[in-house]
Amino acid sequence: MSNISDIPILNTDYYLIPEAHSITTIGSEKTATVAIILSSEDHELHSPLLHNILKAIQIDVEKDVLFFLIQKGQSVHISTQIKEGIEQVMCFGLGIKDIGMHASFQANTFYPTESYKIMLTHSLAKLDADKLKKKHLWTALQNNFLNT
């Protein structure tokens, strides 16, 4: 055998494995009951809106929230990130593939899993620009957090 590719064990297909990037988290993993997953850009540009939304549903950002900030083009496998104690997960501006789930979700609807409830909604930028989208989110949040 004169060519290395003629060796049977080396004549295989190779696949590129995406590089793993750590996810930036903000908040207390010990006391958080709510996880919020969104792009770092959306968080940076629209943090006041998000804090107002959370305050309106009586969520203490300092104590109750763990933020997961996703970089552009990055995805997260939610099942490996959400730890015990998290009861609610809200994803802003992310699709199901971005969070490593294989299901069909309707925006602004909380779906129960074995461990927590999860809701996907529009990005903060879209919510800030569209009063109807913001109203639909507000209704979902009231039903889940305030009318229990």
Short mmCIF file of C-alpha atoms in Angstrom, two decimals:
data_model
loop_
_atom_site.label_atom_id
_atom_site.label_comp_id
_atom_site.label_asym_id
_atom_site.label_seq_id
_atom_site.Cartn_x
_atom_site.Cartn_y
_atom_site.Cartn_z
CA MET A 1 0.00 0.00 0.00
CA SER A 2 1.61 3.17 -1.14
CA ASN A 3 -1.12 5.68 -0.28
CA ILE A 4 -2.22 6.27 3.33
CA SER A 5 -5.87 6.55 2.25
CA ASP A 6 -5.65 2.96 0.99
CA ILE A 7 -5.35 1.71 4.55
CA PRO A 8 -8.91 0.55 5.38
CA ILE A 9 -9.05 1.97 8.89
CA LEU A 10 -8.01 5.42 7.69
CA ASN A 11 -10.41 5.47 4.76
CA THR A 12 -13.32 6.91 6.76
CA ASP A 13 -15.51 9.97 6.70
CA TYR A 14 -14.66 12.82 9.01
CA TYR A 15 -17.12 15.30 10.47
CA LEU A 16 -16.40 18.68 11.95
CA ILE A 17 -17.63 18.94 15.51
CA PRO A 18 -18.74 22.49 16.33
CA GLU A 19 -16.50 24.25 18.79
CA ALA A 20 -18.00 24.47 22.26
CA HIS A 21 -18.36 27.94 23.71
CA SER A 22 -19.18 28.59 27.29
CA ILE A 23 -22.46 30.34 27.98
CA THR A 24 -22.31 33.59 29.92
CA THR A 25 -24.56 33.51 32.96
CA ILE A 26 -25.64 36.36 35.21
CA GLY A 27 -27.45 35.83 38.49
CA SER A 28 -27.55 33.46 41.42
CA GLU A 29 -27.58 29.77 40.58
CA LYS A 30 -28.37 29.05 44.24
CA THR A 31 -31.58 31.08 44.59
CA ALA A 32 -32.86 31.45 41.01
CA THR A 33 -36.23 29.96 40.16
CA VAL A 34 -36.50 31.63 36.73
CA ALA A 35 -34.07 31.15 33.85
CA ILE A 36 -34.05 33.64 31.01
CA ILE A 37 -32.24 32.74 27.81
CA LEU A 38 -31.60 35.43 25.21
CA SER A 39 -28.90 36.85 22.98
CA SER A 40 -26.24 38.90 24.71
CA GLU A 41 -26.93 41.71 22.22
CA ASP A 42 -30.66 41.77 23.02
CA HIS A 43 -29.84 41.80 26.74
CA GLU A 44 -27.34 44.61 26.37
CA LEU A 45 -29.61 46.83 24.24
CA HIS A 46 -32.93 46.18 25.97
CA SER A 47 -32.09 45.33 29.57
CA PRO A 48 -34.31 48.11 31.01
CA LEU A 49 -37.35 46.67 29.17
CA LEU A 50 -36.61 43.18 30.47
CA HIS A 51 -36.18 44.44 34.04
CA ASN A 52 -39.50 46.32 33.80
CA ILE A 53 -41.25 43.19 32.53
CA LEU A 54 -39.85 41.13 35.40
CA LYS A 55 -40.70 43.77 37.98
CA ALA A 56 -44.30 43.87 36.68
CA ILE A 57 -44.69 40.14 37.35
CA GLN A 58 -43.10 40.50 40.79
CA ILE A 59 -39.82 38.75 39.96
CA ASP A 60 -36.78 39.91 41.92
CA VAL A 61 -34.03 40.05 39.30
CA GLU A 62 -31.22 39.92 41.85
CA LYS A 63 -32.55 36.90 43.72
CA ASP A 64 -34.87 34.95 41.41
CA VAL A 65 -33.34 35.13 37.91
CA LEU A 66 -30.48 33.39 36.19
CA PHE A 67 -29.73 34.86 32.75
CA PHE A 68 -28.13 32.78 30.01
CA LEU A 69 -26.61 35.08 27.38
CA ILE A 70 -26.09 33.51 23.97
CA GLN A 71 -23.59 34.87 21.46
CA LYS A 72 -24.55 35.33 17.81
CA GLY A 73 -24.57 31.95 16.06
CA GLN A 74 -24.31 30.06 19.34
CA SER A 75 -26.83 27.53 20.53
CA VAL A 76 -27.41 25.98 23.91
CA HIS A 77 -28.72 22.58 24.96
CA ILE A 78 -31.20 23.70 27.55
CA SER A 79 -31.33 20.28 29.21
CA THR A 80 -27.67 20.56 30.21
CA GLN A 81 -27.92 24.14 31.47
CA ILE A 82 -31.11 24.23 33.56
CA LYS A 83 -30.37 23.01 37.05
CA GLU A 84 -32.62 21.86 39.87
CA GLY A 85 -34.58 24.70 41.43
CA ILE A 86 -35.46 26.42 38.16
CA GLU A 87 -39.24 26.38 37.79
CA GLN A 88 -39.75 28.72 34.81
CA VAL A 89 -37.70 29.18 31.63
CA MET A 90 -38.29 32.10 29.28
CA CYS A 91 -36.50 32.37 25.95
CA PHE A 92 -36.49 35.71 24.17
CA GLY A 93 -35.84 35.78 20.42
CA LEU A 94 -34.63 32.19 20.18
CA GLY A 95 -36.02 29.27 18.24
CA ILE A 96 -36.31 25.69 19.38
CA LYS A 97 -33.14 24.68 17.55
CA ASP A 98 -31.24 27.46 19.33
CA ILE A 99 -32.04 25.84 22.67
CA GLY A 100 -31.54 22.23 21.60
CA MET A 101 -35.16 21.13 21.75
CA HIS A 102 -37.18 19.22 19.20
CA ALA A 103 -40.78 20.27 19.67
CA SER A 104 -43.33 22.67 18.32
CA PHE A 105 -43.94 25.79 20.36
CA GLN A 106 -46.40 28.62 19.99
CA ALA A 107 -45.06 32.00 21.11
CA ASN A 108 -46.11 33.24 24.55
CA THR A 109 -47.38 29.89 25.77
CA PHE A 110 -45.90 28.13 28.78
CA TYR A 111 -45.36 24.41 28.22
CA PRO A 112 -44.67 22.03 31.10
CA THR A 113 -41.69 19.68 31.02
CA GLU A 114 -40.72 17.17 33.69
CA SER A 115 -38.78 19.80 35.60
CA TYR A 116 -39.98 23.28 34.61
CA LYS A 117 -42.32 25.31 32.44
CA ILE A 118 -40.87 26.84 29.29
CA MET A 119 -42.01 29.70 27.08
CA LEU A 120 -40.53 31.08 23.88
CA THR A 121 -41.31 34.62 22.84
CA HIS A 122 -40.05 37.32 20.52
CA SER A 123 -36.79 39.17 21.01
CA LEU A 124 -36.83 42.18 23.28
CA ALA A 125 -36.10 44.36 20.23
CA LYS A 126 -39.27 43.10 18.52
CA LEU A 127 -41.32 43.41 21.69
CA ASP A 128 -40.12 46.96 22.19
CA ALA A 129 -41.20 47.89 18.66
CA ASP A 130 -44.55 46.08 18.54
CA LYS A 131 -47.26 46.82 21.13
CA LEU A 132 -49.40 43.85 20.05
CA LYS A 133 -46.54 41.37 20.57
CA LYS A 134 -45.85 42.98 23.95
CA LYS A 135 -49.54 42.68 24.89
CA HIS A 136 -49.59 38.95 24.03
CA LEU A 137 -46.50 38.42 26.17
CA TRP A 138 -47.99 40.40 29.04
CA THR A 139 -51.15 38.24 28.97
CA ALA A 140 -49.09 35.04 29.10
CA LEU A 141 -46.94 36.34 31.94
CA GLN A 142 -49.95 37.49 33.97
CA ASN A 143 -51.62 34.09 33.57
CA ASN A 144 -48.49 32.23 34.59
CA PHE A 145 -47.10 34.42 37.38
CA LEU A 146 -49.88 36.60 38.76
CA ASN A 147 -53.08 34.58 38.37
CA THR A 148 -51.96 31.44 40.19
#
